[in-house]
């Protein structure tokens, strides 16, 4: 009998992932198994298109692999060969840079927010700010209304026991901009940035599925079918005007919020490169840089979802607050649409409002799709993209204010 | 049930954050109008319509 137990023990020494699973506490065991299953589910939902495949497939893979591949280090401590996000000592870091294969990317590109800025640069190179320049006040108003969740969730999170940094970071989910949530939580919530960012990205996928129901619930079909009449013809916006806007706005916003300057320069340099017509830069930034960064961001977020890291009692609160933030922002955007509809004496489609939630271009596409369902000839996409692009800038401004405000009060 | 001073302070902070964002947003919108007006005027060689 003893020989059999010894043989089994020796066998388990070979299959260390199983050995560490068996030797874990019940909570860690259940979380590891749950996260392996969740990773597989994310890959499947990404393949089906229910969630964003560009991010969910690497994230799901990372989540599954990191929770399966736990081994015992000499000394008995459990760990992985992926990444160690908790190192603060520089000499220890030098050791781990040579052990964990993703540690160089985490240390030199993720934990300092570089990867979020690279994604932002890529987004900038794809944006056409002409939609915003054509109607700046209208777009800004809608984007402001669609930040309702970002504002309201902050005190709610404080009331539920989160500290100010964690509260501001989870409130940023209401801005529906993944890189922005990552940037803010890296600055303000070092302990909870992994669950907050994962919650943000999981929920952003849900905007595509959930917001159509919100639109149908809050806006009757008759109003969704409104075809706005153009009062005066719109002058085309030239690339020179767009370039001037990107340059001056970047300088002004960096001057106002130096703490968010990396975000502003990343976004506006992307816009500037596009509008300058430098095709070589555009193809690099909107191709390898954007997709490379998105891939590694997804993979990194996945491998950071280790059982020990996510086993935090605050996770349930974060899950609730994340969905509340997105819901309130959607409602705020629609309320903004209604306000403009009222002040323009009915010559405005209130569905445009939800596009103020800055999940580019998802919410604009959702708004157009919902209008097309009831009125196939009505086109609201230009107005929706204007609000949508403005939402990105407004979210970056709010991120800058939260970071400045909270860092100053510490 | 009363609201704790910490929550009251955070409501106050959220109001300040929103008001500042609104002010900056409308300032940027006004800046856009100014940029477009200036560029169009420059393109017309300083002549007004």
Coordinates of C-alpha atoms in Angstrom, one line a residue:
Chain A
X1 CA 0.0 0.0 0.0
X2 CA 2.9 2.3 1.0
X3 CA 4.6 1.4 -2.3
X4 CA 1.5 2.4 -4.2
X5 CA 1.3 5.8 -2.3
X6 CA 5.0 6.4 -3.0
X7 CA 4.6 5.6 -6.7
X8 CA 1.6 8.0 -6.9
X9 CA 3.6 10.7 -5.1
X10 CA 6.5 10.2 -7.6
X11 CA 4.1 10.4 -10.5
X12 CA 2.6 13.6 -9.1
X13 CA 6.2 15.0 -8.8
X14 CA 6.4 14.6 -12.6
X15 CA 3.0 16.2 -13.2
X16 CA 3.5 19.3 -11.0
X17 CA 0.5 21.2 -12.2
X18 CA -1.8 18.5 -10.8
X19 CA 0.4 18.1 -7.7
X20 CA 0.1 21.8 -6.8
X21 CA -3.6 21.6 -7.5
X22 CA -4.1 18.8 -5.1
X23 CA -1.9 20.4 -2.5
X24 CA -3.7 23.8 -2.7
X25 CA -6.3 25.0 -0.2
X26 CA -10.0 24.3 -1.3
X27 CA -10.5 28.0 -2.2
X28 CA -7.4 28.1 -4.5
X29 CA -8.2 24.8 -6.0
X30 CA -11.8 25.9 -6.9
X31 CA -10.6 29.2 -8.2
X32 CA -7.9 27.6 -10.4
X33 CA -10.3 25.2 -11.9
X34 CA -12.9 27.9 -12.3
X35 CA -10.4 30.2 -14.1
X36 CA -9.2 27.4 -16.4
X37 CA -12.8 26.9 -17.4
X38 CA -13.4 30.7 -17.7
X39 CA -10.3 31.0 -20.0
X40 CA -11.7 28.2 -22.3
X41 CA -15.1 29.9 -22.3
X42 CA -13.5 33.3 -23.3
X43 CA -11.7 31.7 -26.2
X44 CA -15.0 30.1 -27.3
X45 CA -17.0 33.3 -26.9
X46 CA -14.2 35.2 -28.8
X47 CA -14.4 32.7 -31.6
X48 CA -18.2 33.0 -31.8
X49 CA -17.9 36.8 -31.9
X50 CA -20.0 37.3 -28.7
X51 CA -16.9 38.9 -27.1
X52 CA -14.1 40.9 -28.8
X53 CA -11.9 38.1 -30.3
X54 CA -8.8 40.3 -30.7
X55 CA -8.5 40.5 -26.9
X56 CA -10.5 37.6 -25.5
X57 CA -8.6 34.8 -27.4
X58 CA -5.2 35.7 -26.0
X59 CA -6.7 36.6 -22.6
X60 CA -8.5 33.3 -22.4
X61 CA -5.4 31.4 -23.4
X62 CA -3.3 33.2 -20.8
X63 CA -5.9 32.7 -18.0
X64 CA -6.1 28.9 -18.7
X65 CA -2.4 28.4 -19.1
X66 CA -1.4 30.4 -16.0
X67 CA -3.8 28.6 -13.7
X68 CA -2.9 25.2 -15.1
X69 CA 0.8 25.7 -15.1
X70 CA 1.5 26.2 -11.4
X71 CA 4.6 24.5 -10.1
X72 CA 6.5 24.1 -6.8
X73 CA 9.7 26.1 -6.6
X74 CA 12.7 24.9 -4.4
X75 CA 11.6 25.9 -0.9
X76 CA 8.1 24.7 -1.4
X77 CA 6.6 28.0 -2.6
X78 CA 4.1 27.7 -5.6
X79 CA 4.4 29.9 -8.6
X80 CA 4.5 30.0 -12.4
X81 CA 7.0 30.7 -15.2
X82 CA 4.8 33.4 -16.7
X83 CA 5.1 36.7 -14.7
X84 CA 5.5 37.9 -11.2
X85 CA 3.7 41.2 -10.8
X86 CA 4.4 41.7 -7.1
X87 CA 8.2 42.2 -7.3
X88 CA 9.3 45.6 -6.0
X89 CA 13.0 44.9 -5.1
X90 CA 15.2 45.7 -8.1
X91 CA 17.7 42.8 -7.5
X92 CA 14.9 40.3 -7.2
X93 CA 13.5 41.8 -10.4
X94 CA 16.7 41.0 -12.3
X95 CA 16.4 37.4 -11.2
X96 CA 12.8 37.1 -12.2
X97 CA 13.4 38.8 -15.6
X98 CA 15.5 35.7 -16.4
X99 CA 13.0 33.2 -15.1
X100 CA 9.5 34.4 -16.1
X101 CA 9.1 34.6 -19.9
X102 CA 6.6 37.4 -19.9
X103 CA 8.3 39.4 -17.1
X104 CA 10.2 41.7 -19.6
X105 CA 7.0 42.7 -21.3
X106 CA 5.2 43.2 -17.9
X107 CA 8.1 45.3 -16.5
X108 CA 9.0 47.4 -19.5
X109 CA 5.7 47.8 -21.3
X110 CA 2.7 46.9 -19.1
X111 CA 3.3 48.2 -15.5
X112 CA 4.3 51.6 -16.8
X113 CA 1.2 52.0 -19.0
X114 CA 3.2 51.9 -22.3
X115 CA 1.1 49.1 -23.8
X116 CA -2.1 51.1 -23.1
X117 CA -0.6 54.1 -24.8
X118 CA 0.4 52.1 -27.8
X119 CA -3.1 50.8 -28.2
X120 CA -4.4 54.4 -27.8
X121 CA -1.9 55.5 -30.6
X122 CA -3.3 52.8 -32.9
X123 CA -6.9 53.9 -32.0
X124 CA -5.9 57.5 -32.8
X125 CA -4.6 56.5 -36.2
X126 CA -8.0 54.9 -37.1
X127 CA -10.2 57.8 -35.9
X128 CA -11.7 60.4 -38.2
X129 CA -11.9 63.4 -36.0
X130 CA -13.8 65.2 -38.8
X131 CA -17.1 63.8 -37.3
X132 CA -16.2 65.7 -34.1
X133 CA -15.0 68.9 -35.8
X134 CA -18.3 69.1 -37.7
X135 CA -20.4 69.3 -34.5
X136 CA -18.1 70.0 -31.5
X137 CA -20.6 71.3 -28.9
X138 CA -23.3 68.7 -29.7
X139 CA -20.7 65.9 -29.5
X140 CA -19.1 67.2 -26.3
X141 CA -22.5 67.5 -24.6
X142 CA -23.5 63.9 -25.5
X143 CA -20.1 62.6 -24.4
X144 CA -20.4 64.5 -21.1
X145 CA -23.9 63.0 -20.5
X146 CA -22.5 59.5 -21.3
X147 CA -20.0 59.9 -18.5
X148 CA -22.7 59.6 -15.9
X149 CA -21.5 56.2 -14.7
X150 CA -17.9 57.4 -14.4
X151 CA -19.1 60.1 -11.9
X152 CA -21.9 58.4 -10.0
X153 CA -20.0 55.1 -9.3
X154 CA -17.1 56.9 -7.6
X155 CA -19.1 57.8 -4.4
X156 CA -21.0 54.5 -4.6
X157 CA -17.7 52.6 -4.5
X158 CA -16.5 54.6 -1.6
X159 CA -19.7 53.8 0.3
X160 CA -19.1 50.1 -0.4
X161 CA -15.7 50.3 1.3
X162 CA -13.2 50.8 -1.6
X163 CA -10.4 53.4 -1.2
X164 CA -10.4 56.5 -3.4
X165 CA -7.9 55.1 -5.9
X166 CA -9.8 51.8 -6.4
X167 CA -13.1 53.7 -6.5
X168 CA -11.9 56.0 -9.3
X169 CA -10.4 53.1 -11.2
X170 CA -13.6 51.0 -11.2
X171 CA -15.7 54.2 -12.0
X172 CA -13.6 54.6 -15.2
X173 CA -15.3 51.5 -16.5
X174 CA -18.2 53.8 -17.2
X175 CA -16.1 55.5 -19.8
X176 CA -16.1 52.1 -21.6
X177 CA -12.5 52.6 -22.8
X178 CA -10.2 49.7 -21.9
X179 CA -6.8 51.3 -22.3
X180 CA -8.0 54.2 -20.1
X181 CA -9.2 51.9 -17.3
X182 CA -5.8 50.1 -17.5
X183 CA -3.9 53.5 -17.4
X184 CA -6.0 54.8 -14.5
X185 CA -5.9 51.7 -12.4
X186 CA -2.1 51.3 -12.9
X187 CA -1.8 54.9 -11.5
X188 CA -4.3 54.7 -8.7
X189 CA -5.0 51.1 -7.8
X190 CA -1.8 49.0 -7.8
X191 CA -3.4 46.2 -5.8
X192 CA -6.6 45.8 -7.8
X193 CA -5.6 46.8 -11.3
X194 CA -5.7 43.3 -12.6
X195 CA -9.3 42.5 -11.6
X196 CA -10.5 46.0 -12.5
X197 CA -9.0 45.9 -16.0
X198 CA -10.3 42.3 -16.6
X199 CA -13.8 43.3 -15.4
X200 CA -13.6 46.4 -17.7
X201 CA -12.6 44.3 -20.8
X202 CA -15.2 41.6 -20.1
X203 CA -17.9 44.2 -19.8
X204 CA -16.9 46.2 -22.8
X205 CA -17.7 43.1 -24.8
X206 CA -21.1 43.2 -23.3
X207 CA -21.9 46.7 -24.5
X208 CA -22.4 45.2 -28.0
X209 CA -24.9 42.7 -26.6
X210 CA -26.5 44.8 -23.8
X211 CA -26.9 48.3 -25.1
X212 CA -29.4 47.4 -27.9
X213 CA -31.8 46.3 -25.2
X214 CA -31.3 49.5 -23.3
X215 CA -32.0 51.5 -26.4
X216 CA -35.2 49.5 -27.2
X217 CA -36.3 49.9 -23.5
X218 CA -35.8 53.6 -23.2
X219 CA -36.5 54.9 -26.7
X220 CA -39.8 54.1 -28.5
X221 CA -39.6 52.9 -32.1
X222 CA -41.2 56.2 -33.3
X223 CA -38.4 58.3 -31.9
X224 CA -35.7 55.8 -33.0
X225 CA -37.0 56.3 -36.6
X226 CA -36.5 60.1 -36.6
X227 CA -34.6 61.3 -39.7
X228 CA -32.9 64.6 -38.7
X229 CA -33.2 67.3 -41.4
X230 CA -30.0 69.2 -42.2
X231 CA -30.7 72.9 -41.6
X232 CA -27.6 74.1 -43.5
X233 CA -25.1 72.2 -45.6
X234 CA -22.0 71.1 -43.8
X235 CA -18.7 72.3 -45.1
X236 CA -16.2 69.4 -45.5
X237 CA -13.5 69.3 -42.8
X238 CA -10.0 69.3 -44.3
X239 CA -7.0 67.3 -43.1
X240 CA -5.3 70.6 -42.3
X241 CA -8.1 71.5 -39.8
X242 CA -7.9 68.0 -38.3
X243 CA -4.2 68.3 -37.9
X244 CA -4.4 71.7 -36.4
X245 CA -7.0 70.4 -34.0
X246 CA -4.9 67.4 -33.0
X247 CA -1.8 69.5 -32.4
X248 CA -3.4 72.4 -30.5
X249 CA -5.7 70.2 -28.4
X250 CA -2.8 67.9 -27.5
X251 CA -0.8 70.9 -26.3
X252 CA -3.7 72.4 -24.3
X253 CA -4.7 69.1 -22.7
X254 CA -1.1 68.2 -21.8
X255 CA -0.8 71.7 -20.3
X256 CA -3.9 71.2 -18.2
X257 CA -3.3 67.6 -17.2
X258 CA 0.4 66.6 -17.3
X259 CA -0.4 63.4 -15.5
X260 CA -2.5 62.2 -18.4
X261 CA 0.0 63.6 -21.0
X262 CA 1.1 60.1 -22.2
X263 CA -2.6 59.3 -23.1
X264 CA -3.1 62.6 -24.9
X265 CA 0.1 62.5 -26.9
X266 CA -0.6 58.8 -27.9
X267 CA -4.1 59.6 -29.1
X268 CA -3.3 62.8 -30.9
X269 CA -0.1 61.7 -32.5
X270 CA -2.1 58.8 -34.0
X271 CA -4.6 61.3 -35.4
X272 CA -1.8 63.6 -36.6
X273 CA 0.0 60.8 -38.4
X274 CA -3.2 59.8 -40.1
X275 CA -4.1 63.4 -41.2
X276 CA -0.5 64.1 -42.3
X277 CA -0.9 61.3 -44.8
X278 CA 2.4 59.6 -43.9
X279 CA 1.3 56.2 -45.2
X280 CA 4.4 54.3 -43.8
X281 CA 3.7 55.5 -40.3
X282 CA -0.1 54.9 -40.6
X283 CA 0.5 51.3 -41.7
X284 CA 2.9 50.6 -38.8
X285 CA 0.8 52.3 -36.1
X286 CA -2.6 51.0 -37.2
X287 CA -1.1 47.5 -38.0
X288 CA 1.7 46.0 -36.1
X289 CA 1.7 48.5 -33.1
X290 CA -2.1 48.4 -32.5
X291 CA -2.6 44.7 -33.1
X292 CA 0.7 43.7 -31.4
X293 CA -0.1 45.7 -28.3
X294 CA -3.7 44.4 -28.2
X295 CA -2.4 40.9 -28.4
X296 CA 0.2 41.2 -25.7
X297 CA -2.3 43.2 -23.5
X298 CA -4.8 40.4 -23.8
X299 CA -2.2 37.7 -23.0
X300 CA -0.8 39.7 -20.1
X301 CA -4.2 40.4 -18.6
X302 CA -4.9 36.6 -18.9
X303 CA -1.7 35.5 -17.2
X304 CA -2.3 38.1 -14.4
X305 CA -5.5 36.3 -13.6
X306 CA -3.8 33.9 -11.3
X307 CA -6.0 32.3 -8.6
X308 CA -4.1 34.0 -5.8
X309 CA -4.3 37.4 -7.4
X310 CA -8.0 37.3 -8.2
X311 CA -9.1 35.7 -4.9
X312 CA -10.0 39.0 -3.3
X313 CA -13.2 39.6 -1.5
X314 CA -13.5 42.9 -3.4
X315 CA -14.0 41.1 -6.7
X316 CA -17.8 40.8 -6.3
X317 CA -18.1 44.5 -5.5
X318 CA -16.0 45.3 -8.6
X319 CA -18.2 43.1 -10.8
X320 CA -21.3 44.9 -9.5
X321 CA -19.8 48.4 -9.8
X322 CA -18.5 47.7 -13.3
X323 CA -21.9 46.8 -14.7
X324 CA -23.5 49.7 -12.8
X325 CA -21.0 52.2 -14.3
X326 CA -21.7 51.0 -17.9
X327 CA -25.5 50.9 -17.3
X328 CA -25.5 54.5 -15.9
X329 CA -23.3 55.8 -18.7
X330 CA -25.7 54.2 -21.3
X331 CA -28.7 55.8 -19.6
X332 CA -26.8 59.1 -19.3
X333 CA -26.0 59.1 -23.0
X334 CA -29.7 58.4 -23.9
X335 CA -30.8 61.2 -21.5
X336 CA -28.4 63.5 -23.4
X337 CA -30.0 62.4 -26.7
X338 CA -33.4 63.2 -25.3
X339 CA -32.3 66.7 -24.1
X340 CA -30.9 67.5 -27.6
X341 CA -34.1 66.1 -29.2
X342 CA -36.1 68.4 -27.0
X343 CA -34.0 71.5 -27.6
X344 CA -33.9 70.9 -31.4
X345 CA -37.7 70.6 -31.5
X346 CA -37.6 66.9 -32.5
X347 CA -35.0 67.3 -35.2
X348 CA -32.6 64.9 -33.5
X349 CA -32.5 61.2 -33.1
X350 CA -32.1 60.4 -29.4
X351 CA -30.4 57.1 -30.1
X352 CA -27.2 59.1 -31.0
X353 CA -26.8 59.8 -27.3
X354 CA -25.7 56.3 -26.4
X355 CA -22.8 56.7 -28.8
X356 CA -21.3 59.2 -26.4
X357 CA -20.1 56.1 -24.4
X358 CA -16.6 55.9 -25.8
X359 CA -16.3 52.3 -26.8
X360 CA -15.0 53.2 -30.3
X361 CA -16.7 52.3 -32.7
X362 CA -18.9 49.7 -31.0
X363 CA -21.5 52.1 -29.5
X364 CA -21.8 54.1 -32.7
X365 CA -22.4 50.9 -34.7
X366 CA -24.9 49.7 -32.1
X367 CA -26.8 53.1 -32.4
X368 CA -26.9 52.9 -36.2
X369 CA -27.9 49.2 -36.1
X370 CA -30.8 49.9 -33.8
X371 CA -32.0 52.8 -35.9
X372 CA -31.7 50.7 -39.1
X373 CA -33.9 48.1 -37.5
X374 CA -36.9 50.4 -37.4
X375 CA -35.9 52.8 -40.2
X376 CA -33.5 51.3 -42.8
X377 CA -33.0 54.6 -44.7
X378 CA -32.1 56.8 -41.7
X379 CA -28.4 57.3 -41.3
X380 CA -27.1 58.6 -37.9
X381 CA -23.6 57.2 -38.1
X382 CA -21.7 60.6 -38.6
X383 CA -23.4 62.1 -35.6
X384 CA -22.9 58.9 -33.6
X385 CA -19.2 58.8 -34.5
X386 CA -18.8 62.4 -33.5
X387 CA -20.1 61.7 -30.0
X388 CA -18.2 58.4 -29.9
X389 CA -14.8 60.0 -30.7
X390 CA -15.5 62.9 -28.3
X391 CA -16.2 60.3 -25.6
X392 CA -12.6 59.1 -25.9
X393 CA -11.3 62.6 -25.3
X394 CA -13.8 63.2 -22.4
X395 CA -12.8 59.9 -20.8
X396 CA -9.1 60.8 -21.1
X397 CA -9.9 64.2 -19.5
X398 CA -11.8 62.5 -16.6
X399 CA -8.9 60.0 -16.2
X400 CA -6.5 63.0 -15.9
X401 CA -8.7 64.8 -13.4
X402 CA -9.2 61.7 -11.2
X403 CA -5.5 60.9 -11.2
X404 CA -4.5 64.5 -10.4
X405 CA -7.2 64.9 -7.8
X406 CA -6.6 61.6 -6.0
X407 CA -2.8 61.8 -6.1
X408 CA -2.9 65.4 -4.8
X409 CA -5.1 64.4 -1.9
X410 CA -2.8 61.6 -0.7
Chain B
X1 CA -29.4 55.9 8.1
X2 CA -26.9 58.7 7.6
X3 CA -24.3 59.3 5.0
X4 CA -20.7 59.1 6.3
X5 CA -18.4 62.1 6.0
X6 CA -16.2 60.1 3.6
X7 CA -19.0 59.4 1.2
X8 CA -20.2 63.0 1.4
X9 CA -16.7 64.1 0.6
X10 CA -16.6 61.7 -2.4
X11 CA -19.9 63.1 -3.7
X12 CA -18.4 66.5 -3.5
X13 CA -15.3 65.4 -5.3
X14 CA -17.3 63.7 -8.0
X15 CA -19.2 67.0 -8.5
X16 CA -15.9 68.8 -8.9
X17 CA -14.6 66.2 -11.3
X18 CA -17.7 66.5 -13.4
X19 CA -17.8 70.3 -13.4
X20 CA -14.1 70.5 -14.4
X21 CA -14.6 67.9 -17.2
X22 CA -17.6 69.9 -18.5
X23 CA -15.6 73.1 -18.4
X24 CA -12.7 71.6 -20.2
X25 CA -14.9 69.8 -22.8
X26 CA -16.7 73.0 -23.7
X27 CA -13.4 74.9 -23.8
X28 CA -12.1 72.3 -26.3
X29 CA -15.3 72.6 -28.3
X30 CA -14.9 76.4 -28.4
X31 CA -11.2 75.8 -29.4
X32 CA -12.3 73.6 -32.2
X33 CA -14.6 76.4 -33.6
X34 CA -11.7 78.8 -33.3
X35 CA -9.3 76.5 -35.1
X36 CA -11.7 75.8 -37.9
X37 CA -12.5 79.6 -38.3
X38 CA -8.7 80.4 -38.3
X39 CA -7.7 77.7 -40.8
X40 CA -10.6 78.6 -43.1
X41 CA -9.7 82.3 -42.9
X42 CA -6.0 81.4 -43.6
X43 CA -7.0 79.3 -46.6
X44 CA -9.0 82.2 -48.0
X45 CA -5.9 84.4 -47.7
X46 CA -7.4 86.5 -44.9
X47 CA -10.4 87.5 -46.9
X48 CA -13.9 87.3 -45.3
X49 CA -16.9 86.0 -47.2

